[in-house]
Amino acid sequence: MDAFFVSVELLERPELRGRPVIVGGVGGRGVVSAASYEARRYGVHSAMPMTRARRLCPQAVVLPPRHEKYSRVSAAVFEIFRTVTPLVEPLSLDEAFLDVGGALRRLGRPAEIARQIRAQVRDQQGITCSVGVAANKFVAKLASTHCKPDGLLVVAADGVQDFLHPLPVAALWGVGERTEQALTRLGLRTVGQLAQVPLGTLQRELGNALGAHLHDLSWGRDPREVVPHTPDKSIGAEETFDHDIDDPETIRRELLRLAEKVGARLRASGNAGRTVSVKLRMADFKTITRSRTLREPTDLARVIYVTACELYEAAGLERVRLRLVGVRVENLGPADEAPASSPSTSRKAAGARPSVRWTRWRTGSAAAWSVPPRSSGGPTTVTGVTEGKRADETGG
């Protein structure tokens, strides 16, 4: 899709068409999630700090993101893709690879199939998409990027080198800032120049794996197939604060909110995980991570939360100013294959403190978690949202 988040917002705000529009966090430390092409002309791009984006384009209209809305539109677009072929590999909410080889007899040549997809997305969802057509994923991806916005580019098999070789080496997958600098020192600025370097030389300068990878890409070789479903390797969530936080109870409340979000995503995906990790970024941008592997998989927010709190406390940062915290669950597997366990067993597996009280109600009601603070005084109660049947548990 083209500037997907912005395009979805413009469906309800058509008066903003033609104006620079930015979707992203509106707080002091917000970042740009998406920018209209009008805003991009001023140098605004995704992942840029919002403060810098506002300086570059002070006349831009800034809208907060609405991820549920984007997910609904994305799901509808992917249904269009699946009417063409079952071989759809999602890359993100707004991007996918399609293998249309099995649809040629039914729908026509690849370029015609691409035109049909673009028309259906425009007519049914009111947004535009750009499509690259090529013999492999790497070239198709580059083609779609080069024909944005609202374009279609077909790179024929006998035209791959003519398309690739004038491009800068940074266009190749795997060329980051450091690799680009290394290639520049070798006098290699275009894909065509890199393609003329012997494989052995590239491997000697860049390492065996990267050298072989870039040599293949420079000649348009990419053997990867379209994989309809790639299992999640991990599921997580994080939050950047508007200002640095050094209050442990505020951090714990944020860990609770993130644990609820991660737990909900795990259940929605049908997964459970054994490793819980926390990410802690300090005011000076130094970042540390801590993790613990449980004795059995979990998708329960309370298990994730208690484990995350203990990892935070063990890090020794309870009075250190933090700008970001994150919670992630890894080592995922299907939840229905996880061993059944009682709530107390799950809590024990997480190493929970014995005096955590947990109460939850069905579908979107409030949950109160009473956690004894490390200092003297009564328990601190924080509130989240949970799902499932009511279950009361008091330890100790």
Coordinates of C-alpha atoms in Angstrom, one line a residue:
M1 CA 0.0 0.0 0.0
D2 CA 1.0 3.6 -0.5
A3 CA 1.6 5.6 2.7
F4 CA -0.9 3.1 4.3
F5 CA -1.7 4.7 7.6
V6 CA -2.1 8.1 6.1
S7 CA -4.2 6.7 3.2
V8 CA -6.6 5.0 5.7
E9 CA -6.9 8.3 7.7
L10 CA -7.7 10.2 4.6
L11 CA -10.7 8.0 4.0
E12 CA -12.4 9.8 6.9
R13 CA -10.6 13.1 6.4
P14 CA -10.8 13.8 2.7
E15 CA -10.3 17.5 3.2
L16 CA -6.6 16.7 4.1
R17 CA -5.9 15.3 0.6
G18 CA -3.0 17.1 -1.0
R19 CA -1.7 18.4 2.3
P20 CA 1.3 17.2 4.3
V21 CA -0.1 14.6 6.8
I22 CA 1.9 12.7 9.4
V23 CA 0.6 9.8 11.5
G24 CA 2.6 9.2 14.7
G25 CA 3.0 9.8 18.4
V26 CA 2.0 13.3 19.4
G27 CA 4.0 13.3 22.6
G28 CA 7.4 14.9 23.1
R29 CA 9.1 11.7 22.2
G30 CA 6.7 10.5 19.6
V31 CA 8.0 9.1 16.3
V32 CA 6.6 9.2 12.8
S33 CA 4.7 6.0 11.8
A34 CA 3.8 7.2 8.3
A35 CA 4.0 10.3 6.2
S36 CA 2.1 11.4 3.2
Y37 CA 4.1 12.0 0.0
E38 CA 3.5 15.7 0.4
A39 CA 5.2 15.5 3.8
R40 CA 8.0 13.4 2.4
R41 CA 9.0 16.2 0.1
Y42 CA 10.2 18.0 3.2
G43 CA 12.4 15.1 4.3
V44 CA 9.9 13.6 6.7
H45 CA 10.0 9.8 6.9
S46 CA 8.9 6.9 9.1
A47 CA 10.8 6.3 12.4
M48 CA 11.9 10.0 12.5
P49 CA 11.4 11.7 15.9
M50 CA 8.2 13.8 15.7
T51 CA 10.0 16.9 17.0
R52 CA 12.3 16.8 14.0
A53 CA 9.4 16.1 11.6
R54 CA 7.6 19.2 12.9
R55 CA 10.7 21.3 12.4
L56 CA 11.1 20.1 8.8
C57 CA 7.4 20.5 8.0
P58 CA 5.7 22.8 10.5
Q59 CA 2.5 23.0 8.4
A60 CA 1.9 19.3 8.5
V61 CA -1.3 17.9 10.1
V62 CA -0.3 15.3 12.7
L63 CA -2.8 12.5 13.5
P64 CA -2.4 9.9 16.3
P65 CA -2.3 6.3 15.0
R66 CA -5.4 4.1 15.1
H67 CA -3.9 0.6 14.7
E68 CA -7.2 -1.3 15.0
K69 CA -8.5 0.6 12.0
Y70 CA -5.4 -0.1 10.0
S71 CA -5.6 -3.8 10.9
R72 CA -9.2 -4.0 9.7
V73 CA -8.4 -2.4 6.3
S74 CA -5.3 -4.6 6.0
A75 CA -7.3 -7.8 6.6
A76 CA -9.7 -6.7 3.9
V77 CA -6.9 -6.1 1.4
F78 CA -5.3 -9.4 2.2
E79 CA -8.6 -11.1 1.5
I80 CA -8.4 -9.6 -2.0
F81 CA -4.9 -11.0 -2.4
R82 CA -6.2 -14.5 -1.4
T83 CA -8.9 -14.5 -4.0
V84 CA -6.1 -14.4 -6.5
T85 CA -3.8 -17.0 -4.9
P86 CA -3.4 -18.8 -1.6
L87 CA 0.3 -18.2 -1.8
V88 CA 0.4 -14.9 0.0
E89 CA 3.4 -14.1 2.3
P90 CA 2.7 -11.1 4.5
L91 CA 5.6 -8.8 5.2
S92 CA 3.7 -6.3 7.3
L93 CA 0.2 -4.8 7.5
D94 CA 0.6 -3.1 4.1
E95 CA 3.0 -5.3 2.2
A96 CA 3.0 -8.9 0.9
F97 CA 4.6 -11.2 -1.7
L98 CA 2.2 -13.2 -4.0
D99 CA 3.1 -16.2 -6.1
V100 CA 0.6 -15.9 -9.0
G101 CA 2.0 -18.8 -11.1
G102 CA -1.0 -20.9 -10.4
A103 CA -3.4 -18.1 -11.4
L104 CA -2.1 -17.5 -14.9
R105 CA -4.6 -19.7 -16.8
R106 CA -7.5 -18.3 -14.8
L107 CA -6.6 -14.6 -14.6
G108 CA -4.2 -13.9 -17.4
R109 CA -0.6 -12.7 -17.5
P110 CA 1.1 -11.3 -14.3
A111 CA 0.8 -7.7 -15.4
E112 CA -3.0 -8.2 -15.9
I113 CA -3.3 -9.8 -12.5
A114 CA -1.5 -6.9 -11.0
R115 CA -3.9 -4.4 -12.7
Q116 CA -6.8 -6.4 -11.3
I117 CA -5.5 -6.4 -7.8
R118 CA -4.8 -2.6 -7.9
A119 CA -8.3 -1.9 -9.2
Q120 CA -10.0 -4.1 -6.6
V121 CA -8.1 -2.5 -3.7
R122 CA -9.0 1.0 -5.0
D123 CA -12.7 0.2 -5.6
Q124 CA -13.3 -1.8 -2.4
Q125 CA -11.1 0.0 0.1
G126 CA -10.6 3.4 -1.4
I127 CA -6.8 3.3 -1.2
T128 CA -4.0 2.9 -3.7
C129 CA -1.3 0.3 -3.9
S130 CA 1.9 -0.1 -6.0
V131 CA 2.8 -3.5 -7.5
G132 CA 6.1 -4.8 -8.7
V133 CA 6.1 -7.8 -11.0
A134 CA 9.2 -10.0 -11.4
A135 CA 10.5 -13.5 -11.4
N136 CA 11.6 -13.4 -7.8
K137 CA 11.0 -11.7 -4.5
F138 CA 14.0 -9.4 -4.4
V139 CA 13.4 -7.9 -7.8
A140 CA 9.6 -7.6 -7.3
K141 CA 10.2 -5.8 -4.0
L142 CA 12.5 -3.3 -5.6
A143 CA 10.1 -2.8 -8.5
S144 CA 7.2 -2.0 -6.2
T145 CA 9.4 0.6 -4.4
H146 CA 10.4 2.2 -7.6
C147 CA 6.9 2.7 -8.9
K148 CA 5.4 4.3 -5.8
P149 CA 3.0 5.9 -5.4
D150 CA 0.1 4.2 -7.2
G151 CA 2.2 2.5 -9.8
L152 CA 2.8 -0.8 -11.6
L153 CA 6.3 -1.9 -12.8
V154 CA 7.0 -5.1 -14.6
V155 CA 10.6 -6.3 -14.7
A156 CA 11.0 -9.0 -17.3
A157 CA 13.4 -11.8 -16.8
D158 CA 15.7 -10.6 -19.6
G159 CA 15.6 -7.0 -18.2
V160 CA 16.7 -7.7 -14.7
Q161 CA 20.3 -6.6 -15.1
D162 CA 19.3 -3.4 -16.9
F163 CA 17.0 -2.6 -14.0
L164 CA 19.4 -3.5 -11.2
H165 CA 22.8 -2.4 -12.3
P166 CA 22.3 1.4 -12.4
L167 CA 20.9 1.3 -8.8
P168 CA 23.1 2.3 -5.8
V169 CA 24.5 -0.6 -3.7
A170 CA 22.3 0.5 -0.8
A171 CA 19.3 -0.9 -2.8
L172 CA 20.5 -4.4 -2.1
W173 CA 19.1 -6.3 0.9
G174 CA 21.8 -6.6 3.5
V175 CA 23.6 -3.4 2.7
G176 CA 23.4 -1.2 5.8
E177 CA 25.4 1.8 6.6
R178 CA 28.6 0.0 7.5
T179 CA 28.5 -2.3 4.5
E180 CA 27.8 0.6 2.2
Q181 CA 30.9 2.4 3.7
A182 CA 33.0 -0.7 3.1
L183 CA 31.8 -1.0 -0.5
T184 CA 32.4 2.7 -1.1
R185 CA 36.0 2.3 0.1
L186 CA 36.4 -0.4 -2.6
G187 CA 35.1 2.1 -5.2
L188 CA 31.8 0.2 -5.5
R189 CA 28.8 2.6 -5.6
T190 CA 26.4 0.9 -8.0
V191 CA 25.0 -2.6 -8.2
G192 CA 26.6 -3.0 -11.6
Q193 CA 30.0 -2.2 -10.3
L194 CA 29.6 -4.7 -7.5
A195 CA 28.4 -7.4 -9.9
Q196 CA 31.7 -7.2 -11.8
V197 CA 33.8 -8.0 -8.7
P198 CA 34.8 -11.6 -8.4
L199 CA 33.0 -13.6 -5.8
G200 CA 36.2 -14.5 -4.0
T201 CA 37.1 -10.8 -3.6
L202 CA 33.7 -9.9 -2.1
Q203 CA 33.9 -12.8 0.3
R204 CA 37.4 -11.8 1.4
E205 CA 36.3 -8.2 2.0
L206 CA 32.8 -8.8 3.5
G207 CA 32.9 -12.4 4.8
N208 CA 31.8 -15.6 3.0
A209 CA 28.0 -15.3 3.7
L210 CA 27.5 -11.6 3.0
G211 CA 29.8 -11.6 0.0
A212 CA 28.0 -14.5 -1.6
H213 CA 24.6 -13.0 -0.8
L214 CA 25.4 -9.6 -2.4
H215 CA 27.0 -11.3 -5.4
D216 CA 23.8 -13.3 -6.1
L217 CA 21.6 -10.2 -5.6
S218 CA 23.7 -8.1 -7.9
W219 CA 22.8 -10.5 -10.7
G220 CA 19.1 -10.7 -9.7
R221 CA 19.4 -14.2 -8.2
D222 CA 17.0 -14.9 -5.3
P223 CA 15.9 -18.5 -4.8
R224 CA 13.5 -17.9 -1.9
E225 CA 10.0 -19.1 -2.4
V226 CA 6.8 -17.3 -1.3
V227 CA 5.9 -18.8 2.1
P228 CA 2.2 -18.3 2.9
H229 CA 2.7 -18.3 6.7
T230 CA 5.8 -17.6 8.7
P231 CA 5.4 -18.4 12.4
D232 CA 6.0 -15.6 14.8
K233 CA 9.4 -15.9 16.5
S234 CA 8.4 -13.6 19.3
I235 CA 5.6 -11.2 20.4
G236 CA 6.3 -8.0 22.3
A237 CA 5.3 -4.4 23.0
E238 CA 7.2 -1.4 24.2
E239 CA 6.5 2.2 25.2
T240 CA 8.6 5.4 25.1
F241 CA 7.7 7.8 27.9
D242 CA 7.0 11.4 27.2
H243 CA 9.6 12.2 29.9
D244 CA 12.2 10.0 31.8
I245 CA 10.7 8.0 34.6
D246 CA 12.5 6.9 37.8
D247 CA 9.5 5.9 39.9
P248 CA 9.4 2.0 40.3
E249 CA 5.7 1.9 40.7
T250 CA 5.1 3.9 37.5
I251 CA 7.4 1.4 35.7
R252 CA 5.5 -1.5 37.1
R253 CA 2.2 -0.1 36.0
E254 CA 3.7 0.2 32.5
L255 CA 5.0 -3.3 32.6
L256 CA 1.4 -4.4 33.6
R257 CA -0.1 -2.6 30.5
L258 CA 2.5 -4.1 28.2
A259 CA 2.1 -7.6 29.7
E260 CA -1.7 -7.4 29.1
K261 CA -1.0 -6.3 25.5
V262 CA 1.5 -9.1 24.9
G263 CA -0.8 -11.7 26.5
A264 CA -3.7 -10.6 24.3
R265 CA -1.5 -10.9 21.2
L266 CA -0.3 -14.3 22.2
R267 CA -3.9 -15.6 22.7
A268 CA -5.0 -14.0 19.4
S269 CA -2.2 -15.7 17.5
G270 CA -2.8 -19.1 19.3
N271 CA 0.7 -19.1 20.7
A272 CA 2.4 -19.5 24.1
G273 CA 6.0 -18.8 24.9
R274 CA 8.6 -20.0 27.4
T275 CA 11.0 -17.0 27.5
V276 CA 10.0 -13.6 28.9
S277 CA 12.3 -10.7 28.4
V278 CA 12.3 -7.0 29.3
K279 CA 14.0 -4.1 27.5
L280 CA 15.1 -1.1 29.6
R281 CA 16.4 2.0 27.9
M282 CA 18.0 4.7 30.1
A283 CA 18.0 8.4 29.7
D284 CA 21.4 8.3 28.0
F285 CA 20.0 5.7 25.4
K286 CA 22.0 2.9 27.0
T287 CA 19.8 -0.2 26.6
I288 CA 19.8 -3.5 28.5
T289 CA 17.7 -6.6 28.2
R290 CA 17.0 -9.3 30.7
S291 CA 15.3 -12.6 30.1
R292 CA 14.1 -15.7 31.9
T293 CA 13.0 -19.0 30.5
L294 CA 10.0 -20.5 32.3
R295 CA 9.5 -24.2 33.0
E296 CA 6.5 -24.3 30.7
P297 CA 5.0 -22.1 28.0
T298 CA 2.5 -19.4 28.9
D299 CA 0.1 -16.9 27.3
L300 CA -1.1 -15.5 30.7
A301 CA -0.6 -11.8 31.3
R302 CA -0.2 -12.3 35.0
V303 CA 2.7 -14.7 34.5
I304 CA 4.3 -12.4 32.0
Y305 CA 3.8 -9.4 34.3
V306 CA 5.2 -11.0 37.4
T307 CA 8.3 -12.3 35.5
A308 CA 8.8 -8.9 33.9
C309 CA 8.7 -7.2 37.3
E310 CA 11.3 -9.5 38.8
L311 CA 13.6 -9.0 35.8
Y312 CA 13.2 -5.2 36.2
E313 CA 14.0 -5.4 39.9
A314 CA 17.0 -7.8 39.3
A315 CA 18.4 -5.3 36.8
G316 CA 19.1 -2.9 39.6
L317 CA 17.5 0.1 37.8
E318 CA 14.7 0.9 40.2
R319 CA 15.9 4.5 40.8
V320 CA 17.4 5.0 37.4
R321 CA 15.6 7.3 34.9
L322 CA 14.2 5.3 32.0
R323 CA 12.9 6.6 28.7
L324 CA 11.6 3.2 27.3
V325 CA 10.5 -0.1 28.6
G326 CA 9.4 -3.2 26.7
V327 CA 8.1 -6.7 27.3
R328 CA 8.6 -9.6 24.9
V329 CA 7.8 -13.3 24.9
E330 CA 10.0 -15.7 22.8
N331 CA 10.4 -19.4 22.2
L332 CA 6.8 -19.6 20.8
G333 CA 4.8 -22.6 20.0
P334 CA 1.1 -23.5 19.5
A335 CA -0.8 -22.9 22.7
D336 CA -2.8 -26.1 22.3
E337 CA 0.4 -28.1 22.4
A338 CA 1.5 -26.5 25.7
P339 CA 1.1 -28.7 28.8
A340 CA -2.1 -28.0 30.7
S341 CA -1.4 -26.4 34.1
S342 CA -3.3 -24.9 37.0
P343 CA -3.0 -21.2 37.7
S344 CA -0.8 -21.9 40.7
T345 CA 1.5 -24.1 38.6
S346 CA 1.8 -21.3 36.0
R347 CA 2.6 -18.8 38.7
K348 CA 5.2 -21.1 40.3
A349 CA 6.8 -21.5 36.8
A350 CA 7.1 -17.8 36.6
G351 CA 8.8 -17.5 39.9
A352 CA 5.9 -15.3 41.2
R353 CA 6.1 -13.8 44.6
P354 CA 3.6 -15.6 46.9
S355 CA 1.4 -12.7 47.8
V356 CA 0.3 -11.6 44.4
R357 CA -3.5 -11.3 44.2
W358 CA -5.2 -11.8 40.8
T359 CA -8.8 -11.3 39.8
R360 CA -10.3 -11.3 36.3
W361 CA -13.7 -11.2 34.7
R362 CA -15.0 -12.1 31.3
T363 CA -14.3 -10.1 28.2
G364 CA -12.8 -6.7 28.7
S365 CA -13.6 -6.0 32.4
A366 CA -11.1 -4.5 34.8
A367 CA -8.6 -6.6 36.6
A368 CA -7.0 -5.6 39.9
W369 CA -3.5 -6.8 40.7
S370 CA -2.3 -6.1 44.2
V371 CA 1.5 -6.3 44.3
P372 CA 3.4 -5.9 47.6
P373 CA 5.9 -3.1 47.2
R374 CA 9.5 -3.6 48.2
S375 CA 9.3 -0.7 50.6
S376 CA 7.1 -0.7 53.7
G377 CA 3.4 0.1 53.6
G378 CA 0.3 -1.4 52.0
P379 CA 0.0 -3.0 48.6
T380 CA 0.0 -1.0 45.4
T381 CA -3.0 -1.8 43.2
V382 CA -2.8 -1.2 39.4
T383 CA -5.5 -1.8 36.8
G384 CA -5.5 -3.6 33.5
V385 CA -7.8 -5.3 31.1
T386 CA -8.1 -9.1 30.7
E387 CA -10.1 -11.8 29.0
G388 CA -11.5 -15.1 30.2
K389 CA -13.6 -16.5 33.0
R390 CA -13.4 -15.2 36.6
A391 CA -10.6 -16.7 38.6
D392 CA -9.6 -15.5 42.1
E393 CA -6.2 -16.5 43.5
T394 CA -4.5 -15.3 46.6
G395 CA -1.1 -16.6 47.4
G396 CA 0.7 -17.1 50.6

